[in-house]
Short mmCIF file of C-alpha atoms in Angstrom, two decimals:
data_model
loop_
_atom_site.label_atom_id
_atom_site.label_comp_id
_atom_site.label_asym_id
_atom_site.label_seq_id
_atom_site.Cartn_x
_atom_site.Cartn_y
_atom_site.Cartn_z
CA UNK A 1 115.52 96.56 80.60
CA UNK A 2 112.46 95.64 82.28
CA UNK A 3 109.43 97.49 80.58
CA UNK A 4 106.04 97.40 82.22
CA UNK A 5 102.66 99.31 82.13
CA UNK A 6 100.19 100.98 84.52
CA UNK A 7 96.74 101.38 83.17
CA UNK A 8 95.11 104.68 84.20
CA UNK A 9 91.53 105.39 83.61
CA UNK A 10 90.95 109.21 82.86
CA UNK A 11 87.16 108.59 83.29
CA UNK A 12 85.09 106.17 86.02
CA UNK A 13 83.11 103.29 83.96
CA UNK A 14 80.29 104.57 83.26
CA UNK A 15 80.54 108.02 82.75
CA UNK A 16 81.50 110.04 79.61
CA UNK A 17 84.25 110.23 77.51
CA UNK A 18 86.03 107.03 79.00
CA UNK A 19 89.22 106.96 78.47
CA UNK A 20 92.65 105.44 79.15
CA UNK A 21 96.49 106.41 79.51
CA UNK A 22 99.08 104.34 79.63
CA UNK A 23 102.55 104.34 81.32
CA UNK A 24 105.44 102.59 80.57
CA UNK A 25 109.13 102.58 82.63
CA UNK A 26 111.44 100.09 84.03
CA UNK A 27 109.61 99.57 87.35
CA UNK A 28 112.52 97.69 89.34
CA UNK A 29 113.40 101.70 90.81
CA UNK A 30 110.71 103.85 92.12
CA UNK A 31 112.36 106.90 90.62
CA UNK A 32 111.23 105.36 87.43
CA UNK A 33 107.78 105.60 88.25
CA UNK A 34 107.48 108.90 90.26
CA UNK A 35 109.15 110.17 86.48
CA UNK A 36 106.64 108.60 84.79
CA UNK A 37 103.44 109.44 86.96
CA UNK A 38 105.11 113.21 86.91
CA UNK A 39 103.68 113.09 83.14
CA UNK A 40 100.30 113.54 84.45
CA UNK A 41 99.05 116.53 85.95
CA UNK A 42 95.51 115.56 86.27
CA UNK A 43 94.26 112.65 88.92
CA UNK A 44 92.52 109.48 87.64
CA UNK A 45 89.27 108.08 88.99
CA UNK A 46 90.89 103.79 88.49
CA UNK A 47 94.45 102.87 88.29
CA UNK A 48 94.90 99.49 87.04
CA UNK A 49 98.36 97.62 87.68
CA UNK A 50 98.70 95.22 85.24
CA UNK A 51 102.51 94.86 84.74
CA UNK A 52 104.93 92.42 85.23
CA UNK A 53 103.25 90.93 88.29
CA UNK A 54 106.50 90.92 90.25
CA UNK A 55 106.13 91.94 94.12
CA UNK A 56 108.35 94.68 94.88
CA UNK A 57 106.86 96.18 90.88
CA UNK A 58 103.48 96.54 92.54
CA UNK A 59 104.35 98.00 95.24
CA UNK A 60 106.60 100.51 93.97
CA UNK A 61 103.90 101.25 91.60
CA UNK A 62 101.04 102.08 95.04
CA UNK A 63 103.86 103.80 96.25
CA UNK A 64 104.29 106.04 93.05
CA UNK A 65 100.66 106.17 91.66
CA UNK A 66 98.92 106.63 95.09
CA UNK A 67 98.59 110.22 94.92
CA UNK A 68 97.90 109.90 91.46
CA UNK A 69 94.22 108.55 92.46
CA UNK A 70 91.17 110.77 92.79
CA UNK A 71 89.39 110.94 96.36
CA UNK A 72 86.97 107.68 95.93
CA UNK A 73 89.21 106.06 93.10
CA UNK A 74 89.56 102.92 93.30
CA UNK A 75 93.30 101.19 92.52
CA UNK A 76 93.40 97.57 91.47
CA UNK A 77 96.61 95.37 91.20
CA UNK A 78 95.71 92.05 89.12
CA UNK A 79 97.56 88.53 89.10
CA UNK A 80 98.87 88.61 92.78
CA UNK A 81 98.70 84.92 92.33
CA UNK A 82 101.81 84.69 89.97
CA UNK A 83 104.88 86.74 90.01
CA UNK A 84 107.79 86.09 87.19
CA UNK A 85 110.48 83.57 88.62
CA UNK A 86 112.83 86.03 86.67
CA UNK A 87 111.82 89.65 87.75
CA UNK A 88 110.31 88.54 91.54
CA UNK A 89 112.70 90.53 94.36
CA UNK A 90 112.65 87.50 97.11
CA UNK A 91 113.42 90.59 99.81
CA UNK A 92 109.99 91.43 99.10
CA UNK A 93 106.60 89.81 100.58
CA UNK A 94 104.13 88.81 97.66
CA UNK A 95 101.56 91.86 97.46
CA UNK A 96 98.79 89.53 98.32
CA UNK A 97 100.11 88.51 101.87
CA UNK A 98 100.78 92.63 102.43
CA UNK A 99 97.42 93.15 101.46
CA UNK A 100 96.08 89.97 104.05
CA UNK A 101 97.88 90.98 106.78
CA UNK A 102 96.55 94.59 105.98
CA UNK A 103 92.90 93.52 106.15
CA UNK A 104 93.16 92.19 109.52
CA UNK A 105 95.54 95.10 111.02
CA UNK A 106 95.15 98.18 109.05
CA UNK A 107 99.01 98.22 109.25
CA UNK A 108 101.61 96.94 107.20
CA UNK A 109 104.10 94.76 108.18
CA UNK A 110 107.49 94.86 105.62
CA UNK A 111 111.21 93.58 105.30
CA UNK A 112 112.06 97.03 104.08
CA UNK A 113 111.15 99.93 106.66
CA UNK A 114 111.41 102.73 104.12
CA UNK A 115 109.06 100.62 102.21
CA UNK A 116 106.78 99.70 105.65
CA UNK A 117 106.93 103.64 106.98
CA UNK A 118 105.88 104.73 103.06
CA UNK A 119 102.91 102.11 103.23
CA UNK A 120 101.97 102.84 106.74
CA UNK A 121 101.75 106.38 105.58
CA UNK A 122 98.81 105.71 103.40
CA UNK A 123 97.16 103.54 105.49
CA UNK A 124 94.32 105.95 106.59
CA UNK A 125 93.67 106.78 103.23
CA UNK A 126 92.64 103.14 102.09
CA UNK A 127 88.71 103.32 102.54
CA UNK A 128 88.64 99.78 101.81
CA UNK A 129 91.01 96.88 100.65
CA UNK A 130 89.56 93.35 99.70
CA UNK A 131 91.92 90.46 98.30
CA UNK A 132 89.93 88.11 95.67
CA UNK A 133 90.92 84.91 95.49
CA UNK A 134 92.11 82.78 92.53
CA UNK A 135 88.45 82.11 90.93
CA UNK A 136 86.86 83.01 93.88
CA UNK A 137 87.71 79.94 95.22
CA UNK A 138 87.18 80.12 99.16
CA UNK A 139 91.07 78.83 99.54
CA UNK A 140 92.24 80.12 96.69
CA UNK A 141 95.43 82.02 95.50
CA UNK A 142 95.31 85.54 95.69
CA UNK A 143 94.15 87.12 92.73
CA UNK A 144 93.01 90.56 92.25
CA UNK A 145 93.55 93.18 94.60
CA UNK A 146 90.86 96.28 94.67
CA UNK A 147 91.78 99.59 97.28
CA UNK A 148 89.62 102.69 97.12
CA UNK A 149 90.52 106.03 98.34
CA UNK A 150 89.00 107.62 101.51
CA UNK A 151 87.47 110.77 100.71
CA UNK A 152 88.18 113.76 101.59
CA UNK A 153 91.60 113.11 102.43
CA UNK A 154 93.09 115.83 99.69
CA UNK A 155 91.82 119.16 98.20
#
């Protein structure tokens, strides 16, 4: 069984009492997650995905931790420039071309539509979404991907 981890910051950098929690589930089924992020009542002001890396993993994990974010959070996904040969779904588009294509359209474009109408759904709530490249190489490999939530959108 595939076991991977979801940082979640309880506190913004900066401020007091900073804090994380961890979660850990196999992430290849998005019941999985939505169980695990069900352990948390509370919102978090930075979710950071740093799990196995693979494709459909990631964005299972948006899908699942989304409404886990605070208004203004900001949810990062890290290492879109390598997925595991072993655990990468090749039904899926890499997270970092998603997350292109996004940037230019403000839609997303997917081989799944459950997936694509579940993405599309948060769309308007993605303030901002900015792919870094590999080193911040001009050409390179995408690297580190950094959404924040629009405000106001719950409460």
């Amino acid at each position: 069984m595939l076991m991977s981890r979801v940082w979640i910051s309880r506190t913004f950098l900066g401020a007091r009492g900073l804090g994380f929690d961890f979660v850990q589930c196999d992430m290849d089924k998005r019941e999985n997650i939505k169980a695990a992020a069900a352990q948390f009542e509370q919102r978090f002001d930075v979710i950071i995905d740093d799990a196995s890396h693979a494709s459909h993993h990631q964005q299972f994990a948006l899908l699942e931790m989304w409404s886990k974010l605070k208004d203004g959070g900001i949810y990062i996904i890290e290492d879109l420039h390598w997925q595991p040969v072993t655990f990468e779904n090749s039904d899926f588009p890499k997270t970092g071309d998603l997350f292109h294509d996004f940037q230019r359209t403000r839609r997303f474009a997917h081989s799944d539509q459950g997936i694509e109408r579940d993405l599309n759904a948060l769309a308007d709530e993605i303030g901002f979404a900015f792919v870094f490249p590999d080193k911040f190489k001009r050409r390179g490999a995408p690297k580190i991907l950094a959404m924040q939530k629009v405000l106001g959108q719950y409460d």
